[in-house]
Coordinates of C-alpha atoms and ligand atoms in Angstrom, one line a residue:
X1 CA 21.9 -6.9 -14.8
X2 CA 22.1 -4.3 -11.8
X3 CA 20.0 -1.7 -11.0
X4 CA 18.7 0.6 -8.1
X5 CA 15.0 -0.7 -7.6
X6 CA 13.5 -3.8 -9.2
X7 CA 9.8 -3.2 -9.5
X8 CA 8.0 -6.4 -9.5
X9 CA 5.2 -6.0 -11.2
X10 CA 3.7 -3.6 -14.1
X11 CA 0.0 -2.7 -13.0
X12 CA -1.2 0.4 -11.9
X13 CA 0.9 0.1 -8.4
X14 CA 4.4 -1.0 -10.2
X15 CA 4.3 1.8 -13.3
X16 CA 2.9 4.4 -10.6
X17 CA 6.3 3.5 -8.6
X18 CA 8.4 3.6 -11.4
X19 CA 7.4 6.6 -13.3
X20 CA 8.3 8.4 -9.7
X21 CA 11.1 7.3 -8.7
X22 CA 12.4 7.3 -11.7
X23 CA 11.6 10.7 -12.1
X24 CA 13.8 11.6 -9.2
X25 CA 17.0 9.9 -10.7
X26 CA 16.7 6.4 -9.3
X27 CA 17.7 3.6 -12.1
X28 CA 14.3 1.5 -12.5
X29 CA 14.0 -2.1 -14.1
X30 CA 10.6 -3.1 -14.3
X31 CA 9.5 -6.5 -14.1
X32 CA 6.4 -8.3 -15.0
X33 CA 5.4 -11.5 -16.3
X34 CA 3.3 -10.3 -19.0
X35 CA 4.3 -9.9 -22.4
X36 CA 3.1 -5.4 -21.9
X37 CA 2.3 -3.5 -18.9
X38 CA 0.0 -2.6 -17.6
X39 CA -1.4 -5.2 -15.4
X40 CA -4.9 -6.6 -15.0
X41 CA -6.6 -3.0 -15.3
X42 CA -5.0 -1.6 -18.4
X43 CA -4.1 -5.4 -20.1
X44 CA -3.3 -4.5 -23.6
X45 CA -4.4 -6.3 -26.8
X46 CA -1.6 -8.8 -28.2
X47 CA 0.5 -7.2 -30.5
X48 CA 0.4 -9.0 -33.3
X49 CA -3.7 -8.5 -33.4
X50 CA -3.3 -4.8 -34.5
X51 CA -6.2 -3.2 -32.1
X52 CA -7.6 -0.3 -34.0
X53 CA -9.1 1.3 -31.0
X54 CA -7.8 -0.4 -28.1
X55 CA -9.4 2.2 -25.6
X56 CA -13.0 0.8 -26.4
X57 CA -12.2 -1.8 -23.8
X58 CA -10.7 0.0 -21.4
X59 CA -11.9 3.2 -19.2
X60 CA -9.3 6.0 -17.1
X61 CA -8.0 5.2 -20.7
X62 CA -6.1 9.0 -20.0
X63 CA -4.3 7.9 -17.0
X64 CA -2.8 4.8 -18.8
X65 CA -2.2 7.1 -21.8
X66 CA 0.1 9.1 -19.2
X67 CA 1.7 6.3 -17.4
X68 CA 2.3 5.0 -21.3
X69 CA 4.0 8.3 -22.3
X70 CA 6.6 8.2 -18.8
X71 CA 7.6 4.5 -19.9
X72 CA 8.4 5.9 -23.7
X73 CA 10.2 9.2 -22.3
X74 CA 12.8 6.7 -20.8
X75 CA 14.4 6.0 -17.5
X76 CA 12.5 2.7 -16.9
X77 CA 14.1 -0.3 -18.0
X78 CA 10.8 -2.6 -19.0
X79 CA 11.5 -6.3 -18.8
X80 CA 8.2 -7.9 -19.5
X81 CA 7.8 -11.8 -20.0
X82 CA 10.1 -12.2 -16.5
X83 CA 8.1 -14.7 -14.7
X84 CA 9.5 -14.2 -10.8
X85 CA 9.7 -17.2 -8.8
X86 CA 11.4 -15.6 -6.0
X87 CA 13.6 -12.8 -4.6
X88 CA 16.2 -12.9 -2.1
X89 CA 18.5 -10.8 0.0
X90 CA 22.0 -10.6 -0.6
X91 CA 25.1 -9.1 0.6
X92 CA 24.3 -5.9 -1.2
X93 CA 20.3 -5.7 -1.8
X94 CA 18.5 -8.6 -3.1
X95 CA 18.5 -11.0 -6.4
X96 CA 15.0 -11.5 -8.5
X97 CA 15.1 -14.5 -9.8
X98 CA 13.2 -14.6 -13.2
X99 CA 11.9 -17.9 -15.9
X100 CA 11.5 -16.1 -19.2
X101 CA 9.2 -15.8 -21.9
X102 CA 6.1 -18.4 -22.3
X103 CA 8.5 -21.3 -22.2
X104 CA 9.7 -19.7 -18.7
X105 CA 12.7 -22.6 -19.3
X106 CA 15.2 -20.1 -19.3
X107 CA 16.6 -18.2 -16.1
X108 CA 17.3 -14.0 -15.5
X109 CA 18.5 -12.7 -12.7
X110 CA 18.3 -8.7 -11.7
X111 CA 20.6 -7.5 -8.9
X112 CA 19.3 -4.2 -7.0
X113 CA 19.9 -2.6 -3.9
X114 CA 16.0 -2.2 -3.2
X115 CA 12.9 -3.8 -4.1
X116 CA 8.9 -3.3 -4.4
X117 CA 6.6 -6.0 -5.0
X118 CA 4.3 -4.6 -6.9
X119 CA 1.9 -8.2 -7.7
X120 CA -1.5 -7.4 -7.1
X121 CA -4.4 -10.1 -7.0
X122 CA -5.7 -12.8 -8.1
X123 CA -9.4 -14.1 -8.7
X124 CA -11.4 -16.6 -5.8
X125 CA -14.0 -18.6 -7.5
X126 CA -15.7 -21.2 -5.1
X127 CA -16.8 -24.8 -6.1
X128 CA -20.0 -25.6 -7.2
X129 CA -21.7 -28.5 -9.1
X130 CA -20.5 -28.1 -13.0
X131 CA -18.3 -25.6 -11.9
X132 CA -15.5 -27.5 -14.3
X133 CA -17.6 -28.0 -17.2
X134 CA -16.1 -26.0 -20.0
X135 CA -17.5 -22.5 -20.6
X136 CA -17.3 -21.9 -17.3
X137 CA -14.8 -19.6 -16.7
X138 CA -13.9 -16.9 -14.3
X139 CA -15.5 -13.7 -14.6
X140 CA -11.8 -11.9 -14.8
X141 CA -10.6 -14.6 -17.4
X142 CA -13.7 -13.6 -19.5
X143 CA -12.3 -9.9 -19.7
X144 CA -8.6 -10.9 -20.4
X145 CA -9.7 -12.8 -23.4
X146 CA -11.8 -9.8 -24.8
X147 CA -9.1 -7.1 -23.3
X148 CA -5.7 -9.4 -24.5
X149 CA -7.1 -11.9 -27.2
X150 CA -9.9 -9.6 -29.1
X151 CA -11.7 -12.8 -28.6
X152 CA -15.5 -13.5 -26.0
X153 CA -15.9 -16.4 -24.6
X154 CA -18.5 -17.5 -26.0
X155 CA -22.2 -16.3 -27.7
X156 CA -24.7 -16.3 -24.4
X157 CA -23.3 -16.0 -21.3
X158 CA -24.3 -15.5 -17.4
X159 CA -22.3 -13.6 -15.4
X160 CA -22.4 -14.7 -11.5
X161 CA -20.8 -14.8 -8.1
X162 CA -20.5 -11.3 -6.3
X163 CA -18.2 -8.3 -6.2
X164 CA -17.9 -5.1 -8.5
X165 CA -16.1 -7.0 -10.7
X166 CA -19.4 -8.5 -12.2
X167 CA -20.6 -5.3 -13.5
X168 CA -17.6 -4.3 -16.3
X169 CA -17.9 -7.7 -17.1
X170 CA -20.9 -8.1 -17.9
X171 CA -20.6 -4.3 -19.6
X172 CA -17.9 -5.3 -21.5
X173 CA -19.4 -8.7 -23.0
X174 CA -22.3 -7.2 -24.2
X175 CA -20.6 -4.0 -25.6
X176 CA -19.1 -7.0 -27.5
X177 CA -21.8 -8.6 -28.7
X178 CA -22.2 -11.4 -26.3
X179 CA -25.8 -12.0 -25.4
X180 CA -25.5 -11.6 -21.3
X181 CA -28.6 -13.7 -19.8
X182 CA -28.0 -12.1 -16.8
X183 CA -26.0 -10.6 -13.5
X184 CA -26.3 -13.0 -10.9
X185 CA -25.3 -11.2 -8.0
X186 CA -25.4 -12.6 -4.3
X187 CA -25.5 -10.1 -2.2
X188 CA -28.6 -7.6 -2.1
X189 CA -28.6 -4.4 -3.2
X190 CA -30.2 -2.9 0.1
X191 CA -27.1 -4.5 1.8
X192 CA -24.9 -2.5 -0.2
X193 CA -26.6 0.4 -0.3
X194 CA -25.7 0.3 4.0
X195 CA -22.1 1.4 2.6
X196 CA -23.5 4.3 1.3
X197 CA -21.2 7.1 2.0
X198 CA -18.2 5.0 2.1
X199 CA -19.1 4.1 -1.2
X200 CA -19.8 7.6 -2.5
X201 CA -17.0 8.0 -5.0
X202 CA -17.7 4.2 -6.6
X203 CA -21.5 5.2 -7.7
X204 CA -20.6 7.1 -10.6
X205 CA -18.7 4.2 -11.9
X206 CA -21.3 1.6 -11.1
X207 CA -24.4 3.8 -12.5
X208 CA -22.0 4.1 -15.9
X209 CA -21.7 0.2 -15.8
X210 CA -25.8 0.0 -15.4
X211 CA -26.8 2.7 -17.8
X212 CA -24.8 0.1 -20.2
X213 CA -26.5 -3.1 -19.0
X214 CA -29.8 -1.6 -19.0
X215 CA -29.0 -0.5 -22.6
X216 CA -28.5 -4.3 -23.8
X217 CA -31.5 -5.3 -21.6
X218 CA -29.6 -7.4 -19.1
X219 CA -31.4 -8.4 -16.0
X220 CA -30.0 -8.1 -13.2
X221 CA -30.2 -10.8 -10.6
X222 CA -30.3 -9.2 -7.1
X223 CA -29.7 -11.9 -4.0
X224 CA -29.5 -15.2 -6.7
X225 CA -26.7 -17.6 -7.3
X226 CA -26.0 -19.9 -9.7
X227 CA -26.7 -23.2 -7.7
X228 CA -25.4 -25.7 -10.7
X229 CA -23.9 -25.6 -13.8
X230 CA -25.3 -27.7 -16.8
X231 CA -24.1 -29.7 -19.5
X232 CA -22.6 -32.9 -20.4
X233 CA -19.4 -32.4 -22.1
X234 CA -19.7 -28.9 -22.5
X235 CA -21.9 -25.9 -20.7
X236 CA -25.6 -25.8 -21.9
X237 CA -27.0 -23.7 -19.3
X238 CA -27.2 -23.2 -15.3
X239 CA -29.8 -23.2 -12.4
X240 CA -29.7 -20.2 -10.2
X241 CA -31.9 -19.7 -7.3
X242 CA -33.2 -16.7 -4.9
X243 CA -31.5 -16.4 -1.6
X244 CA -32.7 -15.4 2.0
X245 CA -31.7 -13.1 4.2
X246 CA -29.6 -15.6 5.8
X247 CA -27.7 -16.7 2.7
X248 CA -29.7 -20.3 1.8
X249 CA -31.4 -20.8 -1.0
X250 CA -35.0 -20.1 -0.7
X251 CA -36.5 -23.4 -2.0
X252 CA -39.0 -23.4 -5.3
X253 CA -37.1 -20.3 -6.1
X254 CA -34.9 -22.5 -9.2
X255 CA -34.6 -21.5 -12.5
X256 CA -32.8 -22.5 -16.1
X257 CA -31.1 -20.0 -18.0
X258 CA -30.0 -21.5 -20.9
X259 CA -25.9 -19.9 -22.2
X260 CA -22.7 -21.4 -23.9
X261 CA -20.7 -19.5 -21.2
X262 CA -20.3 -18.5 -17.0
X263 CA -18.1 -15.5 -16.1
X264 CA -18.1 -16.5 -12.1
X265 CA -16.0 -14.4 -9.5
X266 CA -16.1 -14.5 -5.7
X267 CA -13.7 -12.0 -5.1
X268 CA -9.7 -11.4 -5.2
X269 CA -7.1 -12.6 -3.1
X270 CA -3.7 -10.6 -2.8
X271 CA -0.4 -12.3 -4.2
X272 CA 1.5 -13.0 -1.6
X273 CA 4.3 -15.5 -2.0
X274 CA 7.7 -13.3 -3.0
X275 CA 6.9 -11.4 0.3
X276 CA 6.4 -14.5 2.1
X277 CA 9.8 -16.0 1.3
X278 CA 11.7 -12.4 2.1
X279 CA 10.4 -13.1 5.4
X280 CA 7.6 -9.6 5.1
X281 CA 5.4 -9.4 8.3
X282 CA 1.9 -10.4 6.8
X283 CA -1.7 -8.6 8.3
X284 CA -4.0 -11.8 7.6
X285 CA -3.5 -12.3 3.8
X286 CA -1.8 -9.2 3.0
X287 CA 1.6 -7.8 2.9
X288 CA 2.0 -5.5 5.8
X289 CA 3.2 -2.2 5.1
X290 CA 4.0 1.5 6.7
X291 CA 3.2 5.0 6.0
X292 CA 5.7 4.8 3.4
X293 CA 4.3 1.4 1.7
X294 CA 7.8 0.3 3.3
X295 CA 7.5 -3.4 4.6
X296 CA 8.9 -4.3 7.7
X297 CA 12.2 -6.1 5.4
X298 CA 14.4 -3.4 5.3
X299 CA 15.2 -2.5 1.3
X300 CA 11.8 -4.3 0.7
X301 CA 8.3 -2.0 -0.3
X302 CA 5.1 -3.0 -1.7
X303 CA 2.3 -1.4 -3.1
X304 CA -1.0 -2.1 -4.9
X305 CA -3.5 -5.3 -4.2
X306 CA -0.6 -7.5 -2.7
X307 CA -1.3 -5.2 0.5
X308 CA -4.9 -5.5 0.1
X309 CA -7.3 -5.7 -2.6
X310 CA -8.7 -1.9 -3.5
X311 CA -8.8 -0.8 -7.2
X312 CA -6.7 0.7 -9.3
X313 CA -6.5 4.2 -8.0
X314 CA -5.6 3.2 -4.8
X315 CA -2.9 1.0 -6.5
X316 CA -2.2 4.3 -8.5
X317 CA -1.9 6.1 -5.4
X318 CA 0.5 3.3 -3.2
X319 CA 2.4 3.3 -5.9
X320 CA 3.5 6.7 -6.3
X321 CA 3.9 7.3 -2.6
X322 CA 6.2 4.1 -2.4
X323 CA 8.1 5.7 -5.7
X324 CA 8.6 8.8 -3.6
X325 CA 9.6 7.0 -0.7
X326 CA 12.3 5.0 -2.0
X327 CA 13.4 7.8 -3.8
X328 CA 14.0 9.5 -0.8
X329 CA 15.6 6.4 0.9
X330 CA 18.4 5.8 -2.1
X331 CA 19.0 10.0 -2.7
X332 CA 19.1 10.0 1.2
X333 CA 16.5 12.9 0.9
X334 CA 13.6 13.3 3.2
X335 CA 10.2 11.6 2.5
X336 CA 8.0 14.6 1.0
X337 CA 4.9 13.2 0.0
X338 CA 1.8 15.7 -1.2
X339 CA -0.7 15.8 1.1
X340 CA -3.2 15.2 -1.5
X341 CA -1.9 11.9 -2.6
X342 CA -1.8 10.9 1.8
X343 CA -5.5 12.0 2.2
X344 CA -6.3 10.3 -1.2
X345 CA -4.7 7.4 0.2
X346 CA -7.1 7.1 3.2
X347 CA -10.0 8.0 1.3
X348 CA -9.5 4.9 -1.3
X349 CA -8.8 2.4 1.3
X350 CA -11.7 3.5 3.6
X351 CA -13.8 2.8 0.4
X352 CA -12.0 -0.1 -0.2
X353 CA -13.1 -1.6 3.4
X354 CA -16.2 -0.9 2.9
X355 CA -16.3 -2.9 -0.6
X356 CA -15.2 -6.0 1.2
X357 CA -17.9 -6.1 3.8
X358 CA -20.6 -5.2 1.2
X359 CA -19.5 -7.7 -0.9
X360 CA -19.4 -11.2 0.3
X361 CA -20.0 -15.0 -0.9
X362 CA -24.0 -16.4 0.4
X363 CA -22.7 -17.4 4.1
X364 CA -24.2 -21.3 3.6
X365 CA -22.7 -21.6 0.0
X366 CA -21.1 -24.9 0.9
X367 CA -25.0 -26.4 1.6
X368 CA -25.0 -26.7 -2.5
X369 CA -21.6 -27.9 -3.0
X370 CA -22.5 -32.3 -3.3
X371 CA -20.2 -34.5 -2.2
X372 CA -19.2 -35.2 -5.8
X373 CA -18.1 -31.7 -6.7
X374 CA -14.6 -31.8 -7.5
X375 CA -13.3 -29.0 -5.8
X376 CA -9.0 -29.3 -6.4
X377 CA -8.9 -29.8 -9.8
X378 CA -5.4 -30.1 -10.4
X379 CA -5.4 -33.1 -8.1
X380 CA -9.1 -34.1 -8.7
X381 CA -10.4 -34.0 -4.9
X382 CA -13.7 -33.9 -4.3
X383 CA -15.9 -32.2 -2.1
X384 CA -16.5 -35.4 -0.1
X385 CA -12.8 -36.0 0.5
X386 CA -12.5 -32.6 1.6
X387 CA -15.1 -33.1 3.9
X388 CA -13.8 -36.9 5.5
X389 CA -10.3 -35.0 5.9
X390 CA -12.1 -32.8 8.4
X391 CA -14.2 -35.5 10.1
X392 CA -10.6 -37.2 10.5
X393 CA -9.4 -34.2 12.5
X394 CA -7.9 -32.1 10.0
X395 CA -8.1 -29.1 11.6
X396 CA -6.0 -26.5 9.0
X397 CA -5.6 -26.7 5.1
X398 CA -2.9 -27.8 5.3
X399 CA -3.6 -31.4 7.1
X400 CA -6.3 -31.4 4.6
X401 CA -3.8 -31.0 1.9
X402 CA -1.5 -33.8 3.4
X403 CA -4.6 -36.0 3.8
X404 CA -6.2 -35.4 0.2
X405 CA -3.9 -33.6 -1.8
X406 CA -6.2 -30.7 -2.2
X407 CA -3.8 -27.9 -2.8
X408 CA -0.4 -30.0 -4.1
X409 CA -1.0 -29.5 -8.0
X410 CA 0.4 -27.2 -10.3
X411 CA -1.6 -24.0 -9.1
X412 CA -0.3 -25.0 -5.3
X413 CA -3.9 -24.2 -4.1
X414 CA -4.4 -20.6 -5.6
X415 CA -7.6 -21.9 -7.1
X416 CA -8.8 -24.4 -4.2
X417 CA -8.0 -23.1 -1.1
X418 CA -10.8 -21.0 -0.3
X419 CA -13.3 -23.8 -1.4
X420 CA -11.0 -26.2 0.6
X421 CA -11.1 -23.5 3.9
X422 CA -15.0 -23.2 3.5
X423 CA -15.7 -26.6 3.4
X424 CA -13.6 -27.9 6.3
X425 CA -14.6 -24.6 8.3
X426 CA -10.8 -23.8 8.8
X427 CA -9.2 -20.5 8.8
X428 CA -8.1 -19.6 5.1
X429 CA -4.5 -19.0 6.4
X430 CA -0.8 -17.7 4.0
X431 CA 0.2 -20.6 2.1
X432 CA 4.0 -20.3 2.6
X433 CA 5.0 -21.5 -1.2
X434 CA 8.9 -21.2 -1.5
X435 CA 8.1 -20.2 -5.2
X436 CA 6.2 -18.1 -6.9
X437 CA 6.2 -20.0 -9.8
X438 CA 6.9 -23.9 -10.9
X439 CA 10.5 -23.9 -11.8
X440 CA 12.3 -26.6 -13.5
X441 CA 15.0 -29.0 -11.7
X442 CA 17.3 -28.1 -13.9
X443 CA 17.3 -24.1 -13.0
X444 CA 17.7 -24.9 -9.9
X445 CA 20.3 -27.5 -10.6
X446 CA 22.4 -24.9 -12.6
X447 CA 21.9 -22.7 -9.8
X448 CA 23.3 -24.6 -6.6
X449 CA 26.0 -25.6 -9.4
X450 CA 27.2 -21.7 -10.1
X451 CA 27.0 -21.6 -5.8
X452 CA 28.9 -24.4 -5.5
X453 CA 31.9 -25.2 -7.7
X454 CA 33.5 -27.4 -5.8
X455 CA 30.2 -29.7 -6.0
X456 CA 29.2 -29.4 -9.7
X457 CA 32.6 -30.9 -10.5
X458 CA 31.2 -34.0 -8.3
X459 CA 28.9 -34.3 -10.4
X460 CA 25.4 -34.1 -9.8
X461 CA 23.8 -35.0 -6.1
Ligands
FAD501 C1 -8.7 -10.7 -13.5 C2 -8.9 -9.4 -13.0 C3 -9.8 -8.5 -13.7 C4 -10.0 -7.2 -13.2 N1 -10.9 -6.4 -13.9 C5 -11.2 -5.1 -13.4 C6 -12.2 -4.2 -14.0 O1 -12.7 -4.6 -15.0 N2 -12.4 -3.1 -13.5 C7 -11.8 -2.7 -12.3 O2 -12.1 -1.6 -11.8 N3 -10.9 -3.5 -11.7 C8 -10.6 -4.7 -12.2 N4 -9.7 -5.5 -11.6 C9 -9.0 -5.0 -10.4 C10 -7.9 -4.1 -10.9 O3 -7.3 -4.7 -12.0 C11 -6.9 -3.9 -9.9 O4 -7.5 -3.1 -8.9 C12 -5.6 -3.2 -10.3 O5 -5.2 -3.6 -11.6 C13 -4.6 -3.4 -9.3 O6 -3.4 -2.9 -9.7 P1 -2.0 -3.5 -9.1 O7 -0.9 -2.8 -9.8 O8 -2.1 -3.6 -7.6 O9 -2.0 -5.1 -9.6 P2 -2.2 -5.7 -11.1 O10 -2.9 -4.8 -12.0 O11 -2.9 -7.0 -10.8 O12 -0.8 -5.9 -11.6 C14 0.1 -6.9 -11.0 C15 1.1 -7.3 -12.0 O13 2.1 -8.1 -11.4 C16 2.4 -9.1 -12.3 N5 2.9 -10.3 -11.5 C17 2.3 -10.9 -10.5 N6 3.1 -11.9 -10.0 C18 4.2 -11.8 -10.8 C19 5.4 -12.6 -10.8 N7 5.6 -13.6 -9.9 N8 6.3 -12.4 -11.7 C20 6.1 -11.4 -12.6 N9 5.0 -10.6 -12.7 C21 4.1 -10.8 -11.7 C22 1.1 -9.4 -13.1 O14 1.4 -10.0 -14.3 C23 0.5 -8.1 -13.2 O15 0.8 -7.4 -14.4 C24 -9.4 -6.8 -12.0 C25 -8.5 -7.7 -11.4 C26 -8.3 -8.9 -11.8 C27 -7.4 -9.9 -11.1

């Protein structure tokens, strides 16, 4: 198919751009892996299970009700369970190159004159003994079973790590009946509370979030981490410990909490890799972008959490100022945007900033992490062999990938790298995947083949 923009991407960022350019006449097809929009904030219940009252997951429930009622009026084309692997430039805008469905087997392609990667982020969840015991999971992937499957994880469950993320999770197991043990949280509360005004316009949220979790009598664990998970073939319970001021673990401090289930979460790191391969100037580990979410690829935008992880109003807000922009760019109009929606802008990201320096993993997390930890799990590295790449002179991850294979399984490092980085002490660096996604030989096969006639009658090379 052809079309005007291809939005990549149906969170927050993606619908926000849609809705507004689409809105001023531009022909919008929407893109997004899932099988509904609405990203990782506003995931929606499977179809099939019937949710009664889907909003008693969710909150800003209004704003997706909104966002829901522009996709129905029209004027988006929504093609959801398009799996992007990779985008590239052509002679007259770019090709998205799609798997679909949950096979993702089968190939799409959408031609348009202008993109904007709209991916967001993903979890980081550092290695720890037990960490791959099952009923571990990540604190994200706790919520996306409740939010998409109608399912918890489990019956008792510790939620750990650091980050705001913790607190809706831990809200929203115990609004669903899961016993929470507790919030392990590593970073103190009088640390945060240095972020004060920057953080102004989050406290509302967070006090909603505690009001909740005092309500179903969860303690919560100020300065701890979870220091091992237990079990033999399954999750019986973990250890967590107090921390110092310095980030170690203040010895005599361990305790067992006994749970079925760990939500853990570190953080979020921004997806990066379609931007990578269209060549998009990256700022550390984010997608670089403009005034006018424009990147420095000509034709190429991007908005939301792939240029830096903030929330979903800021996502909200990128989003409809990169709609507005490549409006203006196809119609040949000037770039309007409300002043409102620039100060807003600021506002969010200042906030945002100040969420990633109050948030942070304990700095001496690696002194728990034994040799034996596996810490690549798709290639089963351990800690140890991480650790003998770097006494060998690995000095980047990716010498310690060549060395171990720490990064080179299916998830091409997504999960590992930042254990991999921490360990070895070396800079957590882009990890320049041609692909976004695995894709099967034979896609790409019948792809050079439709390129090259002349060769596919060869037969194959
Ligand atoms: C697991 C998880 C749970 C979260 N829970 C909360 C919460 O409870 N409360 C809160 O305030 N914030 C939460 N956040 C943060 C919040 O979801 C984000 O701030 C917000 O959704 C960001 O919006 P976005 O549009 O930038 O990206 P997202 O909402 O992440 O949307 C990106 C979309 O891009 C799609 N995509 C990515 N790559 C591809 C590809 N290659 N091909 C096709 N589609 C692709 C994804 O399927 C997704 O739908 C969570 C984030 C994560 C990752």
């Amino acid at each position: 198919m052809r079309t005007d923009l291809a939005v990549i991407g149906a969170g927050p960022a993606g619908l926000a751009a849609a809705l507004a350019a689409a809105s001023r006449g531009v022909h919008v097809a929407l893109l997004d892996a899932a099988p509904a929009p609405g990203g990782q904030f506003y995931r929606q219940p499977a179809a099939a299970l019937g949710a009664g009252r889907p909003q008693a997951l969710h909150h800003q429930w209004r704003t997706w009700a909104r966002l829901r009622a522009g996709l129905d009026a029209g004027g988006v084309q929504v093609l959801t369970e398009h799996h992007v692997w990779c985008a590239e430039r052509t002679s007259d805008g770019f090709v998205v190159h799609a798997l679909l469905g949950p096979e993702q087997e089968q190939p799409a392609e959408v031609h348009a004159t202008v993109l904007l990667l709209a991916t967001g982020g993903y979890e980081t969840v550092l290695p720890f003994p037990g960490w791959t015991l099952p009923g571990v999971v990540t604190a994200g992937g706790a919520q996306a079973m409740l939010k998409g499957g109608l399912v918890v994880p489990g019956r008792t469950a510790v939620v750990a790590g650091t980050g705001p993320l913790l607190l809706p999770v831990a809200a929203g197991l115990a609004a669903a009946g899961v016993s929470v043990a507790a919030v392990v949280e590593s970073t103190a509360l009088r640390h945060v509370m240095r972020y004060g005004t920057s953080l102004a316009g989050k406290l509302p949220e967070a006090a909603g979030y505690a009001t909740r979790l005092l309500r179903h009598r969860v303690p919560f664990l100020a300065r701890h981490t979870v220091v091992r998970a237990r079990g033999d073939d399954r999750l019986t319970g973990v250890t967590v410990a107090a921390l110092d001021a310095h980030g170690r673990v203040r010895p005599g401090t361990e305790r067992q909490l006994p749970c079925d289930t760990l939500a853990v979460s570190h953080g979020m790191l921004p997806h990066t890799d379609l931007a990578e391969t269209l060549g998009c100037r990256l700022d550390g580990l984010t997608v670089a972008v403009d005034e006018q979410q424009r990147t420095d690829v000509p034709g190429v935008w991007a908005a939301g959490e792939t240029t830096g992880i903030g929330g979903a109003p800021l996502s909200l807000t990128e989003g409809h100022l990169a709609g507005r922009s490549i409006a203006a760019h196809l119609k040949g109009t000037a770039f309007a945007p409300a002043p409102a929606a620039l100060r807003a802008r600021r506002r969010l990201r200042t906030s945002a900033d100040a969420l990633r320096a109050a948030f942070a993993p304990p700095a001496h997390w690696t002194e728990q992490v034994t040799d034996d930890t596996v810490v690549c799990r798709c290639e089963e590295v351990t800690a140890g062999e991480v650790r003998a790449a770097r006494h060998l002179g690995a000095g980047d991850t990716r010498t310690v990938k060549l060395l171990t294979r720490a990064g080179m399984g299916w998830c091409q490092g997504r999960m590992c790298a930042p254990g991999v980085a921490g360990l070895t002490g070396c800079p957590l660096t882009p990890s320049r995947r041609p692909f976004a996604r695995p894709v099967p030989l034979g896609v790409l096969a019948a792809q050079h083949n439709e390129r090259n006639p002349a060769s596919s009658e060869e037969g194959p090379s």
